[in-house]
């Protein structure tokens, strides 16, 4: 009966965590939709980067449509290359649902480790939630502080047939109360620093083939997240082509 005892203990731990930490409960309550966009391949339009920039939404939204984080970088490369490069750079994929979150929270508690894979809230681009969420954190500060970003596979490819992934990255630096009264992460308002941090980690792992900045015709310079936090940027989008 060990499995039963662990299950009962685990459930109690999670209920206690939910009662004691409303912030954690808020962050893991939303379960992503089942989706595997890579299995729904169809003929994709090939465009120059400048053409992609013209069609690219500049901000992501919440499910109700509230505009939030800015798109601040693009990754160019296959799904396999993206996953391998980010792993090599120390990024971990965030858990996608509460089942994964429960297992990882329990194991992290037992092993006294930080829970870097904590799920991210769902944000939307191209009419769907993120395809990936990746995080990079200090283990002891992961509940309140972590570098993280979301990725969406774009509906276009580069002119030479490379897959384009659209990213929105911010640095969580604490906990604050959102405009609706719930607890959420506080972000560093200087979001360009997170854009650069993502590139630096990939460069340190020797996974970057080329870096290039693009500036939209109407760049995002100041805006707010979907939960009401202000941020600012120089408006540029960093294109990271992977090796």
Coordinates of C-alpha atoms in Angstrom, one line a residue:
X1 CA 0.0 0.0 0.0
X2 CA 2.9 2.5 -0.2
X3 CA 1.4 4.1 -3.3
X4 CA -1.9 4.8 -1.5
X5 CA -0.1 6.4 1.4
X6 CA 1.9 8.6 -0.9
X7 CA -1.2 9.6 -2.8
X8 CA -3.1 10.6 0.4
X9 CA 0.0 12.5 1.7
X10 CA 0.5 14.2 -1.6
X11 CA -3.1 15.3 -1.8
X12 CA -2.9 16.7 1.7
X13 CA 0.3 18.5 0.8
X14 CA -1.2 20.1 -2.3
X15 CA -4.4 21.1 -0.4
X16 CA -2.3 22.7 2.3
X17 CA -0.1 24.4 -0.3
X18 CA -3.2 25.8 -2.0
X19 CA -4.6 27.1 1.3
X20 CA -1.4 28.5 2.5
X21 CA -0.2 30.0 -0.7
X22 CA -3.0 31.6 -2.9
X23 CA -0.3 32.8 -5.3
X24 CA 0.8 29.2 -6.1
X25 CA -2.9 28.2 -6.5
X26 CA -3.5 31.0 -8.9
X27 CA -0.5 30.1 -11.0
X28 CA -1.3 26.4 -11.5
X29 CA -5.1 26.4 -11.7
X30 CA -5.4 26.9 -15.5
X31 CA -4.8 23.8 -17.6
X32 CA -3.6 24.1 -21.2
X33 CA -5.6 22.8 -24.0
X34 CA -4.4 19.5 -25.6
X35 CA -2.6 20.5 -28.7
X36 CA 0.3 19.3 -30.8
X37 CA 0.7 21.9 -33.6
X38 CA 3.7 20.1 -35.0
X39 CA 1.3 17.2 -35.9
X40 CA -0.9 19.5 -37.9
X41 CA 1.6 20.5 -40.6
X42 CA 0.3 22.0 -43.8
X43 CA 1.9 24.1 -46.6
X44 CA 3.4 27.1 -44.9
X45 CA 4.1 30.5 -46.6
X46 CA 7.7 31.4 -46.9
X47 CA 8.5 35.1 -46.2
X48 CA 11.5 37.4 -45.7
X49 CA 12.0 38.5 -42.1
X50 CA 10.9 42.0 -43.0
X51 CA 7.6 40.5 -44.3
X52 CA 7.2 38.4 -41.2
X53 CA 7.7 41.6 -39.1
X54 CA 4.8 43.3 -41.0
X55 CA 2.4 40.5 -40.2
X56 CA 3.6 39.8 -36.7
X57 CA 1.3 40.7 -33.8
X58 CA 3.3 42.9 -31.4
X59 CA 1.6 41.8 -28.2
X60 CA 0.1 38.6 -26.8
X61 CA -3.3 38.6 -25.1
X62 CA -5.2 36.9 -22.2
X63 CA -8.0 34.5 -23.2
X64 CA -10.6 37.3 -23.0
X65 CA -8.5 39.4 -25.3
X66 CA -6.7 41.8 -23.0
X67 CA -3.4 42.8 -24.5
X68 CA -0.4 42.0 -22.5
X69 CA 3.3 41.1 -22.9
X70 CA 5.1 42.3 -26.0
X71 CA 6.6 40.0 -28.5
X72 CA 10.3 40.7 -28.0
X73 CA 12.2 37.9 -29.8
X74 CA 12.0 35.3 -32.6
X75 CA 13.8 31.9 -32.6
X76 CA 14.6 30.4 -36.0
X77 CA 15.0 26.7 -36.1
X78 CA 13.3 23.3 -36.1
X79 CA 11.3 22.0 -33.1
X80 CA 14.1 19.6 -32.3
X81 CA 16.8 22.3 -32.5
X82 CA 14.8 24.6 -30.3
X83 CA 14.3 22.0 -27.6
X84 CA 18.0 20.8 -27.7
X85 CA 19.4 24.3 -27.7
X86 CA 17.3 25.6 -24.8
X87 CA 18.1 22.5 -22.8
X88 CA 21.8 23.1 -23.4
X89 CA 21.4 26.7 -22.3
X90 CA 19.8 25.6 -19.0
X91 CA 16.2 26.3 -19.7
X92 CA 13.5 23.8 -18.6
X93 CA 10.0 23.4 -20.1
X94 CA 7.3 24.5 -17.7
X95 CA 4.7 21.9 -16.7
X96 CA 1.6 22.0 -18.9
X97 CA -1.0 20.9 -16.4
X98 CA -1.9 20.4 -12.7
X99 CA -1.1 16.7 -12.8
X100 CA 2.5 17.4 -13.8
X101 CA 2.6 20.3 -11.3
X102 CA 1.5 18.0 -8.5
X103 CA 4.1 15.4 -9.2
X104 CA 6.9 17.9 -9.5
X105 CA 5.9 19.8 -6.4
X106 CA 5.9 16.7 -4.4
X107 CA 9.3 15.5 -5.7
X108 CA 10.8 19.0 -5.2
X109 CA 9.6 19.0 -1.6
X110 CA 11.0 15.6 -0.9
X111 CA 14.3 16.4 -2.6
X112 CA 14.3 20.0 -1.2
X113 CA 14.8 21.5 -4.7
X114 CA 13.4 24.5 -6.3
X115 CA 10.4 24.0 -8.7
X116 CA 11.6 25.7 -11.8
X117 CA 9.0 23.9 -14.0
X118 CA 6.0 25.6 -12.2
X119 CA 3.2 26.1 -14.8
X120 CA 2.7 29.5 -16.5
X121 CA -0.6 31.1 -17.1
X122 CA -1.9 30.8 -20.6
X123 CA -1.4 33.7 -23.0
X124 CA -2.6 33.8 -26.6
X125 CA -1.2 34.5 -30.0
X126 CA -2.4 33.4 -33.4
X127 CA -5.7 32.4 -31.7
X128 CA -4.1 29.8 -29.4
X129 CA -2.2 29.5 -26.1
X130 CA 1.5 29.1 -26.0
X131 CA 3.0 26.0 -27.5
X132 CA 5.9 26.1 -25.0
X133 CA 6.8 27.8 -21.8
X134 CA 10.5 27.8 -20.7
X135 CA 12.0 28.9 -17.4
X136 CA 15.4 29.6 -16.0
X137 CA 15.6 30.3 -12.2
X138 CA 17.5 30.4 -9.0
X139 CA 16.2 27.3 -7.1
X140 CA 15.7 29.1 -3.8
X141 CA 13.8 32.0 -5.4
X142 CA 11.7 30.1 -8.0
X143 CA 8.4 30.8 -6.3
X144 CA 8.8 34.5 -6.7
X145 CA 11.6 35.0 -9.2
X146 CA 12.4 33.4 -12.5
X147 CA 13.4 34.2 -16.0
X148 CA 10.8 32.8 -18.4
X149 CA 9.2 33.1 -21.8
X150 CA 6.4 31.6 -23.9
X151 CA 6.8 30.4 -27.5
X152 CA 4.3 30.1 -30.3
X153 CA 5.0 28.4 -33.7
X154 CA 4.4 31.0 -36.3
X155 CA 2.2 30.4 -39.4
X156 CA 5.1 31.3 -41.7
X157 CA 8.6 30.1 -42.4
X158 CA 11.7 32.1 -43.4
X159 CA 12.5 32.5 -47.0
X160 CA 14.8 29.5 -46.8
X161 CA 12.2 27.3 -45.1
X162 CA 13.2 27.6 -41.5
X163 CA 10.6 27.3 -38.8
X164 CA 9.8 30.6 -36.9
X165 CA 9.0 30.6 -33.2
X166 CA 7.6 33.8 -31.7
X167 CA 8.6 34.6 -28.1
X168 CA 7.5 36.8 -25.3
X169 CA 9.8 36.9 -22.4
X170 CA 9.7 38.7 -19.0
X171 CA 11.7 38.3 -15.7
X172 CA 9.5 37.6 -12.7
X173 CA 11.0 39.5 -9.7
X174 CA 8.4 39.1 -7.0
X175 CA 4.7 38.8 -6.1
X176 CA 2.1 41.5 -6.4
X177 CA -1.7 41.9 -6.5
X178 CA -3.2 42.1 -10.0
X179 CA -5.9 44.6 -11.1
X180 CA -8.6 42.0 -10.4
X181 CA -7.3 41.4 -6.9
X182 CA -5.6 38.1 -7.4
X183 CA -1.9 37.5 -6.7
X184 CA 0.4 37.3 -9.6
X185 CA 4.1 37.7 -10.4
X186 CA 5.6 41.1 -10.5
X187 CA 7.9 41.6 -13.5
X188 CA 11.0 43.7 -14.1
X189 CA 9.6 46.6 -16.1
X190 CA 12.7 46.7 -18.2
X191 CA 11.7 43.9 -20.5
X192 CA 14.6 44.3 -22.9
X193 CA 16.9 42.9 -20.3
X194 CA 15.0 39.6 -20.5
X195 CA 15.3 39.6 -24.3
X196 CA 19.1 40.0 -23.9
X197 CA 19.3 37.4 -21.2
X198 CA 17.7 34.8 -23.4
X199 CA 20.1 35.5 -26.2
X200 CA 23.1 35.4 -23.8
X201 CA 22.2 32.0 -22.4
X202 CA 22.0 30.6 -25.9
X203 CA 25.3 32.2 -26.8
X204 CA 27.0 30.9 -23.7
X205 CA 25.9 27.4 -24.8
X206 CA 27.3 28.1 -28.3
X207 CA 23.9 27.5 -30.0
X208 CA 23.6 30.9 -31.8
X209 CA 24.3 31.2 -35.5
X210 CA 23.2 34.8 -35.9
X211 CA 21.6 37.6 -34.0
X212 CA 19.7 40.4 -35.7
X213 CA 17.5 43.2 -34.4
X214 CA 14.3 44.3 -36.2
X215 CA 12.2 47.4 -35.4
X216 CA 8.5 47.4 -36.3
X217 CA 7.0 50.4 -38.0
X218 CA 5.1 51.2 -34.8
X219 CA 7.2 49.7 -32.0
X220 CA 5.9 48.9 -28.5
X221 CA 7.7 51.4 -26.2
X222 CA 5.5 51.4 -23.1
X223 CA 2.6 49.1 -22.3
X224 CA 1.0 46.9 -19.6
X225 CA 0.7 43.2 -19.1
X226 CA -2.7 41.5 -19.1
X227 CA -2.7 41.8 -15.3
X228 CA -1.9 45.6 -15.4
X229 CA 1.8 45.8 -14.7
X230 CA 3.7 48.5 -16.6
X231 CA 6.7 47.8 -18.8
X232 CA 8.9 49.6 -21.2
X233 CA 11.2 48.7 -24.2
X234 CA 13.2 50.1 -27.0
X235 CA 10.7 48.4 -29.3
X236 CA 13.2 46.1 -31.0
X237 CA 12.6 42.4 -31.7
X238 CA 15.6 40.2 -31.5
X239 CA 15.9 37.4 -34.1
X240 CA 17.9 34.5 -32.9
X241 CA 18.9 32.0 -35.5
X242 CA 20.1 28.8 -34.0
X243 CA 23.0 26.6 -35.2

